[in-house]
Amino acid sequence: MTDTMAFWIVQGLHGLQFSMLLFLLSVGLTVIFGLLHFVNLAHGALYALGAFVSFSAVKLTGSYWAGFLLAPVAVAIAGMLLYLGLIKRMRNAGPMNQVLITFGLIFVFLDIFRIFWGDIALGVEEPALFSGPIEFWGIKYSAYRLFVIGLGIFVLGVLHLILSRTQIGAMIRAGVDNEHMAACLGINVEKVFFIVFCVGCALAGLAGAVAAPILSVYPGMGTEILIPALIVVVIGGLGSLKGAMAGSLLVGFIQTFGAVIAPQIASVLVYVLLAGVLIFRPAGLFPARS
Amino acid sequence: MFEKLKPLSVRATLAACVMAAGVGGVNAGETKVGLLLPYVGVYAALGNEIDAGFTLALEESGMAGDFVIVREDTEVKPPVGLAKARKLVLEDEVDVIVGIVSSGVLGAVRDFVDGAQVPLIVANAGNNDATGSRCSKYVARVSFSNAQINRPMGQWLYDSGVRTAYTMASDYAAGHQTMAAFSEAFIAAGGEIVGAEFTPFGKTKDFGPYLSKASAAKPDAIYVFYAGGEAISFVKQYASLGIKGDIPLYGSGFLTSPLYVAAEGPAAEGVVTGAHYAPTLDIPENNAFKAAFIAKTGKAPSEFAVQGYDAGRVLVEAVKSGASGREAIATAMSKVAYTGPRGALSIDPATNNVVQNIYVYETVAGDNGLTQKLIGQIDNVADAVNGCQF
Amino acid sequence: MFHQTKLKTFVLLAILVGLIIYTMNGSYFGRELVVEVAILAILAISVDMVSGYGGMVSLCHGAIFGLGAYAYAAVNVLMGGPPALAVVAAIVAAFTFGFAVGAVTSRTRGIFFIMATLAFGQMIYVMIFDSKSLGGDDGMWGLTRLDLSAIGVNLESGVQFAIFSVLCIGLTYVVAALILRSAFGRTFSGIHENEDRMRALGTPVWKFKALAFGLSGSLAGIAGALAAQHTMFVSPELVIWTFSGEVLIVVILGGLGTLVGPVLGAVVMVFLKHEISNITTYWHMIIGILLIITVMAGGRGIYGGLEQYLARRAAKAAPASGAKTDA
């Protein structure tokens, strides 16, 4: 009895851990969508860049935390360059062109990874602080995965506070609601966009660094996780923090418990959910704009 | 245009080497080889290892000048692989094709080379059927079959005291064939499979839910098939979730391949796997091969480099026996036998699959990172005919 | 709105004739490339039909294409049906799936639509990959080609198959043009220009979108049937989502919303990729950069650029009348 109890708690933690990883990845994606009306298919590639940077940082310094800190910074810088070089100009170019540009970026990033880090998958060690399993209430679970769950909740809390309590948060909310109105009210919309884009990229880089010890590091990792992340955004609704979290939890738990209870249909379940949402709530579950 | 330039320049270089060595003009006929490997995509690293091993074998034989090599990239896509195979045969008119990493590409190419009567030496793809129900007189395999590596492990695990096993593998053909062979042998030996799981292939590599399920079944051992990035993730998650302390992990050798094991780190220590090659195998042929490979490329060889080397050796031996042209090479290649880096090796005339030893090794910490400690050896493993008729 | 201009007819015929001449004189691999061009061109036409004229930017046409190829293989191999029936099955399967996607997504717009198509395409990939009866990741082999011996054509011959493929481009183009010129096609374009107005006029928007996506899908199915016959082998790689992106690249490279541009784009893409991959294995990066440059340059594509260039020249020759066309 306690055994089965512990089993389901562990599976619940797996679901939560995967949800948090998806959340870190999709929150940037969804806020950039909502605010800039810009779709960034290269978001997955930025996540992979974060993982590769963290690999190199760990290799050079021997410390996981070097990668943990450096990856978001490096990816934010990459995002900055992309924004100034390409994305700023493409903001009003329509979704088709944005999809194409960022699709081209996926190709470019894939080969950059191959040139600098090779074709062979790489590994990053867990930090010593959270290495291996810990036991509590008769449950044994990966300390590192608990750290990922904690980090996800922490980031959610910080973003929530920023959005609801600070001036920049108010500007972002105003921008998501109505860009032109916000501009008329004297908000420097362009600057807000730039900051949001860089923060979104930094979070993708953070997600990459966090995922690296669990999932290993290889060029295609970004394209593999892109589709679940996009599904999270569509299900959750554009531009909302709540939506990103709700979508992440739904997708994370459906994938995890689907894999445990009904592995044969697990892979299709998420798409069924997506179709349902598109038919009954085409704007997603919690759209930022009604 | 570049197509034509490449083989010419290769030939020119090789010819120059041979002349310098003073061995030129031994054989009358040149043999034209199509090297069909992935140079981009997930298996690019494997393609490069095989290429290096193959080239080494030709150089070592002193007959490099007798071979003209045309390289083509499969991009790990079956339709591309097939198009390139057709090109090699119909446009370049090669005498023999060597390579092929993915079983998907092999499945696509098989009927074509069989119909065109062009010999193909497979240097990796392990699908059982290629030397079973879909075997061909023109297709010989020097690498392994999925069943060949894992069938002996069933008996070996039982003999080492394991009574119940939980199996896990990627949900694609190689995973299914691997587990079928292992489970059948393990059950026949008297063991019991208490659970089996096939995890989605090529999606997010989180094995957490499956590992916890396996752990809850409390088996004596977990036996798995994972390769590449999936192997790295799997081994690390197995350690991180604390299952390592409770249930030992076994698998086919790709799980702890020298190509990936460094990325797995300490998590891989104590994992026991069965493979057709172990770098620490202490025989003169292997020691010489390792030295030559390191001298050529600057890094230690993996099982893939050995497969490439043996593909080259089989071709060289066939040509040495006097074979020239497609039909003669096809006939000669199934009669090749020699002792190479992985010990005694021959091509089974009944199936055209390789007959070889399977080595069981434990990954242990050594002076320079992880190394392999040999703990078992099963000699001359040959696959059953499995419906193969030429 | 679609107009068949003289320039379009000229460019299309020039490409088709050029490809046929190249086939007759080219090497073996040249013919392989011609068939590759044909498959890509047909698929690009089908994508342009909905993306260029209906604003439905699809990232699932690669999946519809693969579904067509698999339907062909299923009927031809699993049921032992004749190739002609298999072609019909490919078209029907592709139409049905296209129609369903079009219907389900009819209320979504812009980026939501793009992502939804991406997800549904990926669903097809997952289902095919997981399906044991369709061969899983091994795929299916032993496919046969259409038997056209009644009209003296032998598709087993490389040259004749390549020419047949080129003629399929022409056929697909004509079908797509006829659909777009029909009353249905004009309503469909009208929805793209102002969906709310069409709704207000009482047009059943979802039916038009679903039907257009289904029809476009059936053209993609033709490309799938052609690909299946070409390689005589199908595998899940046919259905991978990045292929849908590559097709969009071809469309934008040639010229979105021109119908003939995508054909031109397919020619350029296949031969360019072939040349670059001979030089470097990092050709993905070069294609990616090329794509970014094309889009940044205004996204008119090669055909759009050609049209603009000719219009400018005409404007120079007759300055009085040229001012308007340049805008």
PDB file of N, CA and C in Angstrom, chain A residues 184-210:
ATOM      1  N   CYS A 184       0.661  55.166 -26.951  1.00  0.00           N
ATOM      2  CA  CYS A 184       0.047  56.479 -26.802  1.00  0.00           C
ATOM      3  C   CYS A 184       0.186  57.007 -25.377  1.00  0.00           C
ATOM      4  N   LEU A 185       0.201  56.050 -24.424  1.00  0.00           N
ATOM      5  CA  LEU A 185       0.305  56.453 -23.020  1.00  0.00           C
ATOM      6  C   LEU A 185       1.730  56.807 -22.640  1.00  0.00           C
ATOM      7  N   GLY A 186       2.615  56.798 -23.626  1.00  0.00           N
ATOM      8  CA  GLY A 186       3.984  57.232 -23.362  1.00  0.00           C
ATOM      9  C   GLY A 186       4.918  56.120 -22.957  1.00  0.00           C
ATOM     10  N   ILE A 187       4.490  54.875 -23.092  1.00  0.00           N
ATOM     11  CA  ILE A 187       5.372  53.761 -22.767  1.00  0.00           C
ATOM     12  C   ILE A 187       6.320  53.524 -23.944  1.00  0.00           C
ATOM     13  N   ASN A 188       7.586  53.375 -23.635  1.00  0.00           N
ATOM     14  CA  ASN A 188       8.551  53.087 -24.691  1.00  0.00           C
ATOM     15  C   ASN A 188       8.425  51.614 -25.073  1.00  0.00           C
ATOM     16  N   VAL A 189       7.470  51.349 -25.974  1.00  0.00           N
ATOM     17  CA  VAL A 189       7.116  49.973 -26.305  1.00  0.00           C
ATOM     18  C   VAL A 189       8.322  49.216 -26.843  1.00  0.00           C
ATOM     19  N   GLU A 190       9.095  49.917 -27.665  1.00  0.00           N
ATOM     20  CA  GLU A 190      10.240  49.276 -28.310  1.00  0.00           C
ATOM     21  C   GLU A 190      11.217  48.725 -27.262  1.00  0.00           C
ATOM     22  N   LYS A 191      11.447  49.542 -26.221  1.00  0.00           N
ATOM     23  CA  LYS A 191      12.378  49.128 -25.176  1.00  0.00           C
ATOM     24  C   LYS A 191      11.823  47.932 -24.389  1.00  0.00           C
ATOM     25  N   VAL A 192      10.527  47.992 -24.108  1.00  0.00           N
ATOM     26  CA  VAL A 192       9.889  46.883 -23.392  1.00  0.00           C
ATOM     27  C   VAL A 192      10.022  45.593 -24.193  1.00  0.00           C
ATOM     28  N   PHE A 193       9.779  45.691 -25.503  1.00  0.00           N
ATOM     29  CA  PHE A 193       9.904  44.527 -26.368  1.00  0.00           C
ATOM     30  C   PHE A 193      11.294  43.914 -26.263  1.00  0.00           C
ATOM     31  N   PHE A 194      12.271  44.796 -26.359  1.00  0.00           N
ATOM     32  CA  PHE A 194      13.662  44.346 -26.365  1.00  0.00           C
ATOM     33  C   PHE A 194      13.985  43.597 -25.068  1.00  0.00           C
ATOM     34  N   ILE A 195      13.577  44.184 -23.958  1.00  0.00           N
ATOM     35  CA  ILE A 195      13.855  43.554 -22.657  1.00  0.00           C
ATOM     36  C   ILE A 195      13.162  42.195 -22.570  1.00  0.00           C
ATOM     37  N   VAL A 196      11.893  42.176 -22.950  1.00  0.00           N
ATOM     38  CA  VAL A 196      11.132  40.930 -22.855  1.00  0.00           C
ATOM     39  C   VAL A 196      11.762  39.845 -23.726  1.00  0.00           C
ATOM     40  N   PHE A 197      12.178  40.244 -24.921  1.00  0.00           N
ATOM     41  CA  PHE A 197      12.778  39.245 -25.814  1.00  0.00           C
ATOM     42  C   PHE A 197      14.040  38.664 -25.182  1.00  0.00           C
ATOM     43  N   CYS A 198      14.884  39.528 -24.643  1.00  0.00           N
ATOM     44  CA  CYS A 198      16.135  39.046 -24.047  1.00  0.00           C
ATOM     45  C   CYS A 198      15.866  38.166 -22.826  1.00  0.00           C
ATOM     46  N   VAL A 199      14.891  38.560 -22.008  1.00  0.00           N
ATOM     47  CA  VAL A 199      14.579  37.744 -20.825  1.00  0.00           C
ATOM     48  C   VAL A 199      14.036  36.381 -21.265  1.00  0.00           C
ATOM     49  N   GLY A 200      13.186  36.388 -22.294  1.00  0.00           N
ATOM     50  CA  GLY A 200      12.656  35.123 -22.814  1.00  0.00           C
ATOM     51  C   GLY A 200      13.781  34.218 -23.267  1.00  0.00           C
ATOM     52  N   CYS A 201      14.765  34.798 -23.971  1.00  0.00           N
ATOM     53  CA  CYS A 201      15.901  34.015 -24.439  1.00  0.00           C
ATOM     54  C   CYS A 201      16.719  33.501 -23.252  1.00  0.00           C
ATOM     55  N   ALA A 202      16.922  34.362 -22.255  1.00  0.00           N
ATOM     56  CA  ALA A 202      17.694  33.946 -21.087  1.00  0.00           C
ATOM     57  C   ALA A 202      17.029  32.749 -20.414  1.00  0.00           C
ATOM     58  N   LEU A 203      15.693  32.786 -20.339  1.00  0.00           N
ATOM     59  CA  LEU A 203      14.987  31.659 -19.717  1.00  0.00           C
ATOM     60  C   LEU A 203      15.164  30.379 -20.545  1.00  0.00           C
ATOM     61  N   ALA A 204      15.165  30.526 -21.876  1.00  0.00           N
ATOM     62  CA  ALA A 204      15.412  29.353 -22.723  1.00  0.00           C
ATOM     63  C   ALA A 204      16.811  28.804 -22.449  1.00  0.00           C
ATOM     64  N   GLY A 205      17.781  29.717 -22.318  1.00  0.00           N
ATOM     65  CA  GLY A 205      19.140  29.288 -22.014  1.00  0.00           C
ATOM     66  C   GLY A 205      19.218  28.602 -20.660  1.00  0.00           C
ATOM     67  N   LEU A 206      18.489  29.156 -19.695  1.00  0.00           N
ATOM     68  CA  LEU A 206      18.443  28.546 -18.359  1.00  0.00           C
ATOM     69  C   LEU A 206      17.853  27.136 -18.458  1.00  0.00           C
ATOM     70  N   ALA A 207      16.761  27.011 -19.230  1.00  0.00           N
ATOM     71  CA  ALA A 207      16.136  25.698 -19.402  1.00  0.00           C
ATOM     72  C   ALA A 207      17.148  24.706 -19.985  1.00  0.00           C
ATOM     73  N   GLY A 208      17.950  25.189 -20.955  1.00  0.00           N
ATOM     74  CA  GLY A 208      18.959  24.305 -21.551  1.00  0.00           C
ATOM     75  C   GLY A 208      19.980  23.850 -20.530  1.00  0.00           C
ATOM     76  N   ALA A 209      20.459  24.795 -19.726  1.00  0.00           N
ATOM     77  CA  ALA A 209      21.460  24.451 -18.715  1.00  0.00           C
ATOM     78  C   ALA A 209      20.885  23.485 -17.693  1.00  0.00           C
ATOM     79  N   VAL A 210      19.610  23.695 -17.331  1.00  0.00           N
ATOM     80  CA  VAL A 210      18.971  22.841 -16.327  1.00  0.00           C
ATOM     81  C   VAL A 210      18.715  21.446 -16.895  1.00  0.00           C
TER      82      VAL A 210
END
